[in-house]
PDB file of C-alpha atoms and ligand atoms in Angstrom:
ATOM      1  CA  MET A   8     -57.173  10.916 -21.241  1.00  0.00           C
ATOM      2  CA  LEU A   9     -54.095   9.278 -21.184  1.00  0.00           C
ATOM      3  CA  ALA A  10     -55.479   6.171 -19.479  1.00  0.00           C
ATOM      4  CA  GLU A  11     -57.923   5.636 -22.620  1.00  0.00           C
ATOM      5  CA  THR A  12     -55.268   7.072 -24.826  1.00  0.00           C
ATOM      6  CA  LEU A  13     -53.033   3.660 -23.880  1.00  0.00           C
ATOM      7  CA  ALA A  14     -55.532   1.520 -23.692  1.00  0.00           C
ATOM      8  CA  GLY A  15     -56.617   2.212 -27.545  1.00  0.00           C
ATOM      9  CA  LEU A  16     -53.147   1.637 -28.516  1.00  0.00           C
ATOM     10  CA  LYS A  17     -52.895  -1.882 -26.720  1.00  0.00           C
ATOM     11  CA  ILE A  18     -48.994  -1.579 -26.899  1.00  0.00           C
ATOM     12  CA  LYS A  19     -47.510  -5.267 -27.915  1.00  0.00           C
ATOM     13  CA  PRO A  20     -44.574  -4.885 -25.398  1.00  0.00           C
ATOM     14  CA  ASP A  21     -42.398  -6.142 -29.377  1.00  0.00           C
ATOM     15  CA  GLY A  22     -44.160  -3.795 -31.365  1.00  0.00           C
ATOM     16  CA  ARG A  23     -43.431  -0.286 -32.950  1.00  0.00           C
ATOM     17  CA  TYR A  24     -45.061   2.731 -32.734  1.00  0.00           C
ATOM     18  CA  LEU A  25     -44.970   6.532 -33.795  1.00  0.00           C
ATOM     19  CA  ASP A  26     -45.483   9.099 -31.457  1.00  0.00           C
ATOM     20  CA  ALA A  27     -46.575  11.987 -34.022  1.00  0.00           C
ATOM     21  CA  THR A  28     -47.007  14.951 -31.421  1.00  0.00           C
ATOM     22  CA  GLY A  29     -43.758  14.078 -28.803  1.00  0.00           C
ATOM     23  CA  GLY A  30     -44.205  17.461 -27.257  1.00  0.00           C
ATOM     24  CA  GLY A  31     -42.823  17.177 -22.886  1.00  0.00           C
ATOM     25  CA  GLY A  32     -42.852  13.573 -23.615  1.00  0.00           C
ATOM     26  CA  GLY A  33     -45.545  12.492 -21.706  1.00  0.00           C
ATOM     27  CA  HIS A  34     -47.206   9.801 -23.680  1.00  0.00           C
ATOM     28  CA  SER A  35     -44.129   9.113 -25.127  1.00  0.00           C
ATOM     29  CA  ALA A  36     -42.796   7.782 -21.450  1.00  0.00           C
ATOM     30  CA  ALA A  37     -46.281   5.901 -21.219  1.00  0.00           C
ATOM     31  CA  ILE A  38     -46.101   4.052 -24.121  1.00  0.00           C
ATOM     32  CA  LEU A  39     -41.942   3.267 -23.140  1.00  0.00           C
ATOM     33  CA  ASP A  40     -43.204   1.628 -19.761  1.00  0.00           C
ATOM     34  CA  LYS A  41     -44.939  -0.909 -21.805  1.00  0.00           C
ATOM     35  CA  LEU A  42     -42.423  -1.459 -24.667  1.00  0.00           C
ATOM     36  CA  SER A  43     -40.039  -4.620 -23.286  1.00  0.00           C
ATOM     37  CA  GLU A  44     -36.266  -4.040 -24.966  1.00  0.00           C
ATOM     38  CA  THR A  45     -37.523  -5.223 -28.434  1.00  0.00           C
ATOM     39  CA  GLY A  46     -39.803  -2.354 -28.781  1.00  0.00           C
ATOM     40  CA  ARG A  47     -39.605   0.262 -30.832  1.00  0.00           C
ATOM     41  CA  LEU A  48     -40.726   4.187 -30.332  1.00  0.00           C
ATOM     42  CA  LEU A  49     -40.485   6.695 -32.850  1.00  0.00           C
ATOM     43  CA  VAL A  50     -40.644  10.387 -31.749  1.00  0.00           C
ATOM     44  CA  ILE A  51     -40.773  12.892 -33.806  1.00  0.00           C
ATOM     45  CA  ASP A  52     -42.394  17.222 -33.363  1.00  0.00           C
ATOM     46  CA  ARG A  53     -41.585  20.008 -35.480  1.00  0.00           C
ATOM     47  CA  ASP A  54     -40.279  22.007 -32.218  1.00  0.00           C
ATOM     48  CA  ASP A  55     -36.806  22.000 -31.323  1.00  0.00           C
ATOM     49  CA  ASP A  56     -37.655  23.158 -27.875  1.00  0.00           C
ATOM     50  CA  ALA A  57     -39.674  19.579 -27.887  1.00  0.00           C
ATOM     51  CA  LEU A  58     -36.769  17.660 -29.678  1.00  0.00           C
ATOM     52  CA  ALA A  59     -34.387  19.429 -27.090  1.00  0.00           C
ATOM     53  CA  VAL A  60     -36.942  18.271 -23.877  1.00  0.00           C
ATOM     54  CA  LEU A  61     -37.670  14.901 -25.993  1.00  0.00           C
ATOM     55  CA  ARG A  62     -34.191  14.262 -26.230  1.00  0.00           C
ATOM     56  CA  GLU A  63     -32.735  14.637 -22.948  1.00  0.00           C
ATOM     57  CA  ARG A  64     -35.184  12.479 -21.842  1.00  0.00           C
ATOM     58  CA  PHE A  65     -35.514   9.616 -24.464  1.00  0.00           C
ATOM     59  CA  GLY A  66     -31.532  10.272 -25.952  1.00  0.00           C
ATOM     60  CA  ALA A  67     -30.281   7.262 -24.120  1.00  0.00           C
ATOM     61  CA  ASP A  68     -33.069   4.767 -24.524  1.00  0.00           C
ATOM     62  CA  ALA A  69     -31.737   2.279 -27.024  1.00  0.00           C
ATOM     63  CA  ARG A  70     -35.352   1.731 -28.233  1.00  0.00           C
ATOM     64  CA  VAL A  71     -36.913   5.464 -29.057  1.00  0.00           C
ATOM     65  CA  ILE A  72     -35.694   7.806 -32.609  1.00  0.00           C
ATOM     66  CA  VAL A  73     -36.001  10.906 -31.751  1.00  0.00           C
ATOM     67  CA  HIS A  74     -36.702  12.960 -34.845  1.00  0.00           C
ATOM     68  CA  LYS A  75     -37.728  16.650 -35.811  1.00  0.00           C
ATOM     69  CA  LEU A  76     -40.535  16.494 -38.258  1.00  0.00           C
ATOM     70  CA  ASN A  77     -43.907  17.704 -39.649  1.00  0.00           C
ATOM     71  CA  PHE A  78     -46.370  14.941 -38.889  1.00  0.00           C
ATOM     72  CA  GLY A  79     -47.737  16.291 -42.239  1.00  0.00           C
ATOM     73  CA  ALA A  80     -44.768  14.695 -44.312  1.00  0.00           C
ATOM     74  CA  ILE A  81     -44.541  11.345 -42.051  1.00  0.00           C
ATOM     75  CA  GLY A  82     -45.815   9.334 -45.768  1.00  0.00           C
ATOM     76  CA  THR A  83     -42.753  10.844 -47.326  1.00  0.00           C
ATOM     77  CA  ASP A  84     -39.891  10.728 -44.837  1.00  0.00           C
ATOM     78  CA  ALA A  85     -36.997   8.193 -45.047  1.00  0.00           C
ATOM     79  CA  THR A  86     -36.985   7.845 -41.141  1.00  0.00           C
ATOM     80  CA  VAL A  87     -39.980   6.809 -40.366  1.00  0.00           C
ATOM     81  CA  ALA A  88     -39.614   4.718 -43.289  1.00  0.00           C
ATOM     82  CA  GLY A  89     -37.176   2.608 -41.642  1.00  0.00           C
ATOM     83  CA  VAL A  90     -39.419   2.592 -38.403  1.00  0.00           C
ATOM     84  CA  ALA A  91     -42.256   1.498 -40.215  1.00  0.00           C
ATOM     85  CA  PRO A  92     -44.800  -0.723 -40.447  1.00  0.00           C
ATOM     86  CA  PHE A  93     -46.205   0.565 -37.048  1.00  0.00           C
ATOM     87  CA  ASP A  94     -48.556  -1.624 -34.707  1.00  0.00           C
ATOM     88  CA  GLY A  95     -49.789   2.304 -33.278  1.00  0.00           C
ATOM     89  CA  ILE A  96     -49.887   5.762 -34.160  1.00  0.00           C
ATOM     90  CA  LEU A  97     -50.412   8.576 -31.716  1.00  0.00           C
ATOM     91  CA  PHE A  98     -51.312  11.830 -32.589  1.00  0.00           C
ATOM     92  CA  ASP A  99     -52.107  14.453 -29.600  1.00  0.00           C
ATOM     93  CA  PHE A 100     -53.371  17.872 -31.726  1.00  0.00           C
ATOM     94  CA  GLY A 101     -52.412  21.114 -30.933  1.00  0.00           C
ATOM     95  CA  VAL A 102     -50.493  22.982 -28.454  1.00  0.00           C
ATOM     96  CA  SER A 103     -48.417  22.053 -25.619  1.00  0.00           C
ATOM     97  CA  SER A 104     -48.701  23.963 -22.660  1.00  0.00           C
ATOM     98  CA  ARG A 105     -45.185  24.454 -22.947  1.00  0.00           C
ATOM     99  CA  GLN A 106     -45.386  26.044 -25.871  1.00  0.00           C
ATOM    100  CA  ILE A 107     -48.375  28.544 -24.311  1.00  0.00           C
ATOM    101  CA  ASP A 108     -46.740  29.286 -21.397  1.00  0.00           C
ATOM    102  CA  ASN A 109     -43.755  30.752 -23.080  1.00  0.00           C
ATOM    103  CA  PRO A 110     -44.452  34.509 -23.883  1.00  0.00           C
ATOM    104  CA  GLU A 111     -41.304  34.663 -26.355  1.00  0.00           C
ATOM    105  CA  ARG A 112     -43.768  32.011 -28.982  1.00  0.00           C
ATOM    106  CA  GLY A 113     -46.609  34.353 -29.295  1.00  0.00           C
ATOM    107  CA  PHE A 114     -49.147  31.923 -29.002  1.00  0.00           C
ATOM    108  CA  SER A 115     -51.018  33.448 -25.655  1.00  0.00           C
ATOM    109  CA  PHE A 116     -52.543  36.441 -25.282  1.00  0.00           C
ATOM    110  CA  MET A 117     -52.090  36.430 -21.238  1.00  0.00           C
ATOM    111  CA  GLN A 118     -48.796  37.249 -21.797  1.00  0.00           C
ATOM    112  CA  PRO A 119     -46.759  39.902 -23.514  1.00  0.00           C
ATOM    113  CA  GLY A 120     -44.365  39.023 -26.325  1.00  0.00           C
ATOM    114  CA  PRO A 121     -43.574  38.757 -30.346  1.00  0.00           C
ATOM    115  CA  LEU A 122     -46.775  37.730 -32.554  1.00  0.00           C
ATOM    116  CA  ASP A 123     -45.151  34.849 -33.625  1.00  0.00           C
ATOM    117  CA  MET A 124     -46.560  31.201 -33.219  1.00  0.00           C
ATOM    118  CA  ARG A 125     -44.847  28.893 -35.211  1.00  0.00           C
ATOM    119  CA  MET A 126     -44.574  25.641 -33.984  1.00  0.00           C
ATOM    120  CA  ASP A 127     -41.391  25.148 -36.046  1.00  0.00           C
ATOM    121  CA  ARG A 128     -39.444  28.623 -35.945  1.00  0.00           C
ATOM    122  CA  SER A 129     -37.370  28.077 -38.480  1.00  0.00           C
ATOM    123  CA  GLN A 130     -39.419  28.215 -41.127  1.00  0.00           C
ATOM    124  CA  GLY A 131     -43.213  29.791 -42.687  1.00  0.00           C
ATOM    125  CA  ASP A 132     -44.670  33.031 -41.821  1.00  0.00           C
ATOM    126  CA  SER A 133     -45.126  34.452 -38.121  1.00  0.00           C
ATOM    127  CA  ALA A 134     -48.839  35.452 -37.173  1.00  0.00           C
ATOM    128  CA  ALA A 135     -47.608  38.830 -37.128  1.00  0.00           C
ATOM    129  CA  ALA A 136     -46.387  38.379 -40.842  1.00  0.00           C
ATOM    130  CA  VAL A 137     -50.030  37.098 -41.615  1.00  0.00           C
ATOM    131  CA  VAL A 138     -52.061  39.841 -39.956  1.00  0.00           C
ATOM    132  CA  ASN A 139     -49.851  42.074 -41.113  1.00  0.00           C
ATOM    133  CA  GLU A 140     -49.658  41.368 -44.894  1.00  0.00           C
ATOM    134  CA  TYR A 141     -52.987  39.081 -45.533  1.00  0.00           C
ATOM    135  CA  GLY A 142     -55.796  40.454 -47.334  1.00  0.00           C
ATOM    136  CA  GLU A 143     -58.543  41.439 -45.511  1.00  0.00           C
ATOM    137  CA  ALA A 144     -60.619  38.535 -47.419  1.00  0.00           C
ATOM    138  CA  ALA A 145     -58.678  36.278 -46.284  1.00  0.00           C
ATOM    139  CA  LEU A 146     -58.228  37.564 -42.617  1.00  0.00           C
ATOM    140  CA  ILE A 147     -62.175  37.361 -42.229  1.00  0.00           C
ATOM    141  CA  ARG A 148     -61.899  33.667 -44.171  1.00  0.00           C
ATOM    142  CA  ILE A 149     -59.569  32.820 -41.024  1.00  0.00           C
ATOM    143  CA  LEU A 150     -61.434  34.336 -38.303  1.00  0.00           C
ATOM    144  CA  ARG A 151     -64.832  32.796 -39.292  1.00  0.00           C
ATOM    145  CA  GLU A 152     -63.261  29.120 -40.352  1.00  0.00           C
ATOM    146  CA  TYR A 153     -60.361  28.158 -37.968  1.00  0.00           C
ATOM    147  CA  GLY A 154     -61.935  30.348 -35.069  1.00  0.00           C
ATOM    148  CA  GLU A 155     -66.069  30.678 -35.697  1.00  0.00           C
ATOM    149  CA  GLU A 156     -65.680  34.061 -34.752  1.00  0.00           C
ATOM    150  CA  PRO A 157     -68.865  35.942 -35.206  1.00  0.00           C
ATOM    151  CA  ARG A 158     -67.267  39.141 -35.563  1.00  0.00           C
ATOM    152  CA  ALA A 159     -64.606  38.028 -38.057  1.00  0.00           C
ATOM    153  CA  LYS A 160     -65.533  41.249 -40.091  1.00  0.00           C
ATOM    154  CA  ARG A 161     -65.133  44.243 -37.732  1.00  0.00           C
ATOM    155  CA  ILE A 162     -62.108  42.750 -35.843  1.00  0.00           C
ATOM    156  CA  VAL A 163     -60.065  42.309 -39.166  1.00  0.00           C
ATOM    157  CA  GLN A 164     -61.324  45.892 -40.277  1.00  0.00           C
ATOM    158  CA  ALA A 165     -60.014  47.186 -36.799  1.00  0.00           C
ATOM    159  CA  LEU A 166     -56.617  45.175 -37.657  1.00  0.00           C
ATOM    160  CA  VAL A 167     -55.802  46.600 -40.471  1.00  0.00           C
ATOM    161  CA  GLN A 168     -56.481  50.059 -39.407  1.00  0.00           C
ATOM    162  CA  ALA A 169     -54.016  49.652 -36.590  1.00  0.00           C
ATOM    163  CA  ARG A 170     -51.588  47.639 -38.385  1.00  0.00           C
ATOM    164  CA  PRO A 171     -48.021  46.850 -38.025  1.00  0.00           C
ATOM    165  CA  VAL A 172     -48.973  45.003 -35.154  1.00  0.00           C
ATOM    166  CA  THR A 173     -46.159  42.294 -33.937  1.00  0.00           C
ATOM    167  CA  THR A 174     -46.573  41.992 -30.060  1.00  0.00           C
ATOM    168  CA  THR A 175     -49.583  39.787 -28.686  1.00  0.00           C
ATOM    169  CA  GLU A 176     -50.232  42.782 -26.406  1.00  0.00           C
ATOM    170  CA  GLN A 177     -50.901  45.205 -29.344  1.00  0.00           C
ATOM    171  CA  LEU A 178     -53.510  42.016 -31.408  1.00  0.00           C
ATOM    172  CA  ARG A 179     -55.120  41.673 -28.032  1.00  0.00           C
ATOM    173  CA  ALA A 180     -55.617  45.728 -27.493  1.00  0.00           C
ATOM    174  CA  VAL A 181     -57.397  45.996 -31.201  1.00  0.00           C
ATOM    175  CA  VAL A 182     -59.594  42.779 -30.304  1.00  0.00           C
ATOM    176  CA  GLU A 183     -61.080  43.957 -27.095  1.00  0.00           C
ATOM    177  CA  THR A 184     -62.065  47.657 -28.973  1.00  0.00           C
ATOM    178  CA  VAL A 185     -64.162  45.727 -31.096  1.00  0.00           C
ATOM    179  CA  ALA A 186     -64.980  42.528 -28.928  1.00  0.00           C
ATOM    180  CA  ASP A 187     -68.546  42.162 -26.603  1.00  0.00           C
ATOM    181  CA  PRO A 188     -67.422  43.092 -23.452  1.00  0.00           C
ATOM    182  CA  ARG A 189     -69.031  39.680 -22.059  1.00  0.00           C
ATOM    183  CA  GLU A 190     -67.244  37.318 -24.866  1.00  0.00           C
ATOM    184  CA  ARG A 191     -63.830  39.376 -24.277  1.00  0.00           C
ATOM    185  CA  ILE A 192     -61.661  36.356 -22.900  1.00  0.00           C
ATOM    186  CA  LYS A 193     -63.432  33.648 -25.500  1.00  0.00           C
ATOM    187  CA  THR A 194     -63.131  36.008 -28.688  1.00  0.00           C
ATOM    188  CA  LEU A 195     -59.473  36.866 -27.632  1.00  0.00           C
ATOM    189  CA  ALA A 196     -59.092  32.438 -27.330  1.00  0.00           C
ATOM    190  CA  ARG A 197     -60.996  32.352 -31.160  1.00  0.00           C
ATOM    191  CA  VAL A 198     -58.844  34.855 -32.265  1.00  0.00           C
ATOM    192  CA  PHE A 199     -55.777  33.397 -31.564  1.00  0.00           C
ATOM    193  CA  GLN A 200     -56.798  29.946 -32.013  1.00  0.00           C
ATOM    194  CA  ALA A 201     -57.818  30.869 -35.804  1.00  0.00           C
ATOM    195  CA  LEU A 202     -53.640  32.822 -36.388  1.00  0.00           C
ATOM    196  CA  ARG A 203     -52.392  29.961 -34.872  1.00  0.00           C
ATOM    197  CA  ILE A 204     -54.023  27.487 -37.292  1.00  0.00           C
ATOM    198  CA  GLU A 205     -53.541  29.261 -39.969  1.00  0.00           C
ATOM    199  CA  VAL A 206     -49.714  30.143 -39.639  1.00  0.00           C
ATOM    200  CA  ASN A 207     -48.826  26.202 -38.760  1.00  0.00           C
ATOM    201  CA  GLY A 208     -51.115  25.154 -41.332  1.00  0.00           C
ATOM    202  CA  GLU A 209     -52.945  22.896 -38.757  1.00  0.00           C
ATOM    203  CA  MET A 210     -55.245  21.423 -40.539  1.00  0.00           C
ATOM    204  CA  GLY A 211     -53.962  20.817 -43.761  1.00  0.00           C
ATOM    205  CA  GLU A 212     -51.429  19.000 -42.284  1.00  0.00           C
ATOM    206  CA  ILE A 213     -54.022  17.186 -40.334  1.00  0.00           C
ATOM    207  CA  ASP A 214     -55.575  15.848 -43.397  1.00  0.00           C
ATOM    208  CA  HIS A 215     -51.920  14.048 -44.561  1.00  0.00           C
ATOM    209  CA  ALA A 216     -51.472  12.659 -41.809  1.00  0.00           C
ATOM    210  CA  LEU A 217     -54.084  10.568 -41.787  1.00  0.00           C
ATOM    211  CA  ASP A 218     -53.875   9.960 -45.212  1.00  0.00           C
ATOM    212  CA  ALA A 219     -50.193   8.605 -44.306  1.00  0.00           C
ATOM    213  CA  ALA A 220     -50.789   6.818 -41.437  1.00  0.00           C
ATOM    214  CA  TYR A 221     -52.809   4.452 -42.785  1.00  0.00           C
ATOM    215  CA  GLU A 222     -50.486   3.339 -45.358  1.00  0.00           C
ATOM    216  CA  LEU A 223     -47.679   3.341 -42.450  1.00  0.00           C
ATOM    217  CA  LEU A 224     -49.826   1.036 -39.974  1.00  0.00           C
ATOM    218  CA  ALA A 225     -49.247  -2.759 -40.426  1.00  0.00           C
ATOM    219  CA  SER A 226     -52.770  -4.278 -41.142  1.00  0.00           C
ATOM    220  CA  ASP A 227     -54.235  -4.361 -37.145  1.00  0.00           C
ATOM    221  CA  GLY A 228     -52.484  -1.603 -36.246  1.00  0.00           C
ATOM    222  CA  ARG A 229     -54.153   1.148 -34.172  1.00  0.00           C
ATOM    223  CA  LEU A 230     -54.332   4.638 -35.067  1.00  0.00           C
ATOM    224  CA  VAL A 231     -54.974   6.991 -31.559  1.00  0.00           C
ATOM    225  CA  ALA A 232     -56.075  10.167 -32.384  1.00  0.00           C
ATOM    226  CA  LEU A 233     -56.849  13.229 -29.316  1.00  0.00           C
ATOM    227  CA  SER A 234     -58.169  16.547 -30.548  1.00  0.00           C
ATOM    228  CA  TYR A 235     -59.149  19.497 -28.521  1.00  0.00           C
ATOM    229  CA  HIS A 236     -61.442  21.518 -30.431  1.00  0.00           C
ATOM    230  CA  SER A 237     -63.896  20.527 -33.147  1.00  0.00           C
ATOM    231  CA  LEU A 238     -61.786  21.849 -35.825  1.00  0.00           C
ATOM    232  CA  GLU A 239     -59.409  19.041 -35.559  1.00  0.00           C
ATOM    233  CA  ASP A 240     -61.616  15.894 -34.281  1.00  0.00           C
ATOM    234  CA  ARG A 241     -64.127  17.071 -37.916  1.00  0.00           C
ATOM    235  CA  ARG A 242     -61.311  16.095 -39.682  1.00  0.00           C
ATOM    236  CA  VAL A 243     -60.240  12.971 -37.413  1.00  0.00           C
ATOM    237  CA  LYS A 244     -64.771  11.421 -38.169  1.00  0.00           C
ATOM    238  CA  LYS A 245     -64.709  12.602 -41.788  1.00  0.00           C
ATOM    239  CA  PHE A 246     -61.092  11.348 -42.342  1.00  0.00           C
ATOM    240  CA  LEU A 247     -62.758   7.269 -40.345  1.00  0.00           C
ATOM    241  CA  ARG A 248     -66.073   7.974 -42.219  1.00  0.00           C
ATOM    242  CA  ARG A 249     -63.642   8.065 -45.576  1.00  0.00           C
ATOM    243  CA  MET A 250     -61.767   4.725 -44.481  1.00  0.00           C
ATOM    244  CA  GLU A 251     -65.338   3.109 -42.920  1.00  0.00           C
ATOM    245  CA  GLY A 252     -66.479   3.181 -46.532  1.00  0.00           C
ATOM    246  CA  GLU A 253     -69.014   5.508 -45.701  1.00  0.00           C
ATOM    247  CA  ASN A 254     -71.036   5.173 -49.104  1.00  0.00           C
ATOM    248  CA  ARG A 255     -71.119   1.332 -49.041  1.00  0.00           C
ATOM    249  CA  ASP A 256     -75.015   0.637 -48.767  1.00  0.00           C
ATOM    250  CA  ARG A 257     -76.235   3.906 -50.662  1.00  0.00           C
ATOM    251  CA  TYR A 258     -74.080   4.551 -53.151  1.00  0.00           C
ATOM    252  CA  LEU A 259     -72.361   1.167 -53.901  1.00  0.00           C
ATOM    253  CA  ALA A 260     -72.890   1.749 -57.866  1.00  0.00           C
ATOM    254  CA  LEU A 261     -71.154   4.856 -58.016  1.00  0.00           C
ATOM    255  CA  PRO A 262     -68.194   5.092 -59.508  1.00  0.00           C
ATOM    256  CA  GLY A 263     -65.277   6.828 -57.133  1.00  0.00           C
ATOM    257  CA  ALA A 264     -67.566   6.133 -53.602  1.00  0.00           C
ATOM    258  CA  GLU A 265     -65.456   4.057 -51.198  1.00  0.00           C
ATOM    259  CA  THR A 266     -66.475   0.720 -50.912  1.00  0.00           C
ATOM    260  CA  GLN A 267     -63.983  -1.231 -48.752  1.00  0.00           C
ATOM    261  CA  VAL A 268     -63.427  -1.219 -45.107  1.00  0.00           C
ATOM    262  CA  ARG A 269     -60.205  -0.109 -44.880  1.00  0.00           C
ATOM    263  CA  MET A 270     -60.530   0.992 -41.027  1.00  0.00           C
ATOM    264  CA  LYS A 271     -62.587   0.637 -38.048  1.00  0.00           C
ATOM    265  CA  ALA A 272     -63.468   2.735 -35.507  1.00  0.00           C
ATOM    266  CA  VAL A 273     -63.655   1.447 -31.971  1.00  0.00           C
ATOM    267  CA  PRO A 274     -65.451   2.422 -30.562  1.00  0.00           C
ATOM    268  CA  ARG A 275     -67.610   4.519 -33.207  1.00  0.00           C
ATOM    269  CA  LYS A 276     -67.972   7.651 -31.585  1.00  0.00           C
ATOM    270  CA  ALA A 277     -65.186   9.323 -29.788  1.00  0.00           C
ATOM    271  CA  VAL A 278     -64.409   8.826 -26.236  1.00  0.00           C
ATOM    272  CA  GLN A 279     -65.157  11.968 -24.163  1.00  0.00           C
ATOM    273  CA  PRO A 280     -63.623  12.899 -20.701  1.00  0.00           C
ATOM    274  CA  GLY A 281     -65.433  12.279 -17.616  1.00  0.00           C
ATOM    275  CA  GLN A 282     -66.756  14.850 -15.324  1.00  0.00           C
ATOM    276  CA  SER A 283     -64.207  14.285 -12.730  1.00  0.00           C
ATOM    277  CA  GLU A 284     -61.139  14.348 -15.447  1.00  0.00           C
ATOM    278  CA  ILE A 285     -63.146  17.727 -16.652  1.00  0.00           C
ATOM    279  CA  ASP A 286     -63.282  19.341 -12.714  1.00  0.00           C
ATOM    280  CA  THR A 287     -59.650  18.754 -12.475  1.00  0.00           C
ATOM    281  CA  ASN A 288     -58.699  19.782 -15.886  1.00  0.00           C
ATOM    282  CA  PRO A 289     -60.979  22.320 -17.507  1.00  0.00           C
ATOM    283  CA  ARG A 290     -58.916  22.720 -20.986  1.00  0.00           C
ATOM    284  CA  ALA A 291     -59.938  18.779 -20.847  1.00  0.00           C
ATOM    285  CA  ARG A 292     -63.738  19.727 -21.337  1.00  0.00           C
ATOM    286  CA  SER A 293     -63.448  19.331 -25.387  1.00  0.00           C
ATOM    287  CA  ALA A 294     -61.029  16.623 -25.497  1.00  0.00           C
ATOM    288  CA  ARG A 295     -62.050  13.891 -28.097  1.00  0.00           C
ATOM    289  CA  LEU A 296     -60.636  10.719 -28.542  1.00  0.00           C
ATOM    290  CA  ARG A 297     -60.771   8.453 -31.331  1.00  0.00           C
ATOM    291  CA  ILE A 298     -59.377   4.864 -32.270  1.00  0.00           C
ATOM    292  CA  ALA A 299     -59.976   2.963 -35.069  1.00  0.00           C
ATOM    293  CA  ILE A 300     -57.709  -0.752 -36.293  1.00  0.00           C
ATOM    294  CA  LYS A 301     -56.473  -1.073 -39.489  1.00  0.00           C
ATOM    295  CA  GLN A 302     -58.467  -3.890 -41.213  1.00  0.00           C
ATOM    296  CA  VAL A 303     -56.769  -4.222 -44.863  1.00  0.00           C
TER     297      VAL A 303
HETATM  298  C1  LIG B   1     -50.372  18.320 -27.463  1.00  0.00           C
HETATM  299  S1  LIG B   1     -48.804  18.905 -27.568  1.00  0.00           S
HETATM  300  C2  LIG B   1     -48.657  17.298 -27.334  1.00  0.00           C
HETATM  301  C3  LIG B   1     -48.313  16.678 -26.063  1.00  0.00           C
HETATM  302  C4  LIG B   1     -47.500  15.039 -25.627  1.00  0.00           C
HETATM  303  N1  LIG B   1     -48.480  14.275 -25.953  1.00  0.00           N
HETATM  304  C5  LIG B   1     -47.073  15.306 -24.257  1.00  0.00           C
HETATM  305  O1  LIG B   1     -47.242  14.027 -23.666  1.00  0.00           O
HETATM  306  O2  LIG B   1     -46.362  15.628 -23.812  1.00  0.00           O
HETATM  307  C6  LIG B   1     -48.641  18.136 -29.723  1.00  0.00           C
HETATM  308  C7  LIG B   1     -47.673  18.353 -29.480  1.00  0.00           C
HETATM  309  O3  LIG B   1     -47.423  18.419 -31.672  1.00  0.00           O
HETATM  310  C8  LIG B   1     -46.160  19.134 -32.178  1.00  0.00           C
HETATM  311  N2  LIG B   1     -46.786  19.496 -33.410  1.00  0.00           N
HETATM  312  C9  LIG B   1     -48.147  19.846 -33.579  1.00  0.00           C
HETATM  313  N3  LIG B   1     -48.280  19.856 -35.317  1.00  0.00           N
HETATM  314  C10 LIG B   1     -46.983  19.110 -35.667  1.00  0.00           C
HETATM  315  C11 LIG B   1     -46.575  19.065 -36.562  1.00  0.00           C
HETATM  316  N4  LIG B   1     -47.907  18.909 -37.781  1.00  0.00           N
HETATM  317  N5  LIG B   1     -45.783  18.155 -37.035  1.00  0.00           N
HETATM  318  C12 LIG B   1     -45.621  17.442 -35.975  1.00  0.00           C
HETATM  319  N6  LIG B   1     -45.550  18.217 -34.380  1.00  0.00           N
HETATM  320  C13 LIG B   1     -46.428  18.656 -34.534  1.00  0.00           C
HETATM  321  C14 LIG B   1     -46.215  20.202 -31.581  1.00  0.00           C
HETATM  322  O4  LIG B   1     -45.085  20.887 -31.754  1.00  0.00           O
HETATM  323  C15 LIG B   1     -46.364  20.305 -29.987  1.00  0.00           C
HETATM  324  O5  LIG B   1     -45.155  19.501 -29.545  1.00  0.00           O
END
């Protein structure tokens, strides 16, 4: 959905843009194609490998700043404040193919590697620490909430029995002992996704980032958020409903109810990929693009 994403940003040639999930730099490069000499692009990522790629790719471009940052912290960062207000902010949530394809990172159940899954390897607990140190109840909650995994309890009991679990192969083997054989791959995907979301605090970071993005946008600035699973998209949707003053009519009199239209979603519903895009890239099936314009 690159074309739709760029159309959503409606790039002004001399505008200021924040790519909050730089990754391999694909979106950043497309933004830069539309920027003039006076336009500015701040690209952030929390992953040092991604930052090395981004610096290599854009380091010589005077319009670009590449900066290591968790997007959950954009509201309190001096570099971000130095470039703001932005005419557009882009989020392309989740992990990059570069992260998934590197066995050393431990994101993939298809490749043997250490059970790490941290996007920023300089801090925080790895997936191995989560699996081996969290209590049973917490692990069940994680698999249910972030993986929507129906066999969460049985999987966690098997994991606790098998501790210590330190590699992707070990985790895979344990999950396979309790997964429905017809749902083997789906179960593995759900378990790995749930752990990744927990390890990286993904949902909380999205909530912080969206609130801060609103503050950092210029009036008429555009927020563009691309989600790859329903948990991410639900956060964005909920945020936009709040920004649109969802309770304006029904609860006008209630204290604390949102009454102001601070952002307007255009279109109101998420944009979904067309069939031809799904045919060429099955991973795009669950992609949802939301675009909103700051009103006040
Ligand atoms: C789907 S990829 C982005 C791909 C990118 N749009 C491109 O065109 O190559 C997501 C990227 O966001 C980064 N990321 C995820 N959560 C982040 C966070 N909380 N703060 C900063 N970067 C984050 C990941 O490290 C990854 O590189």
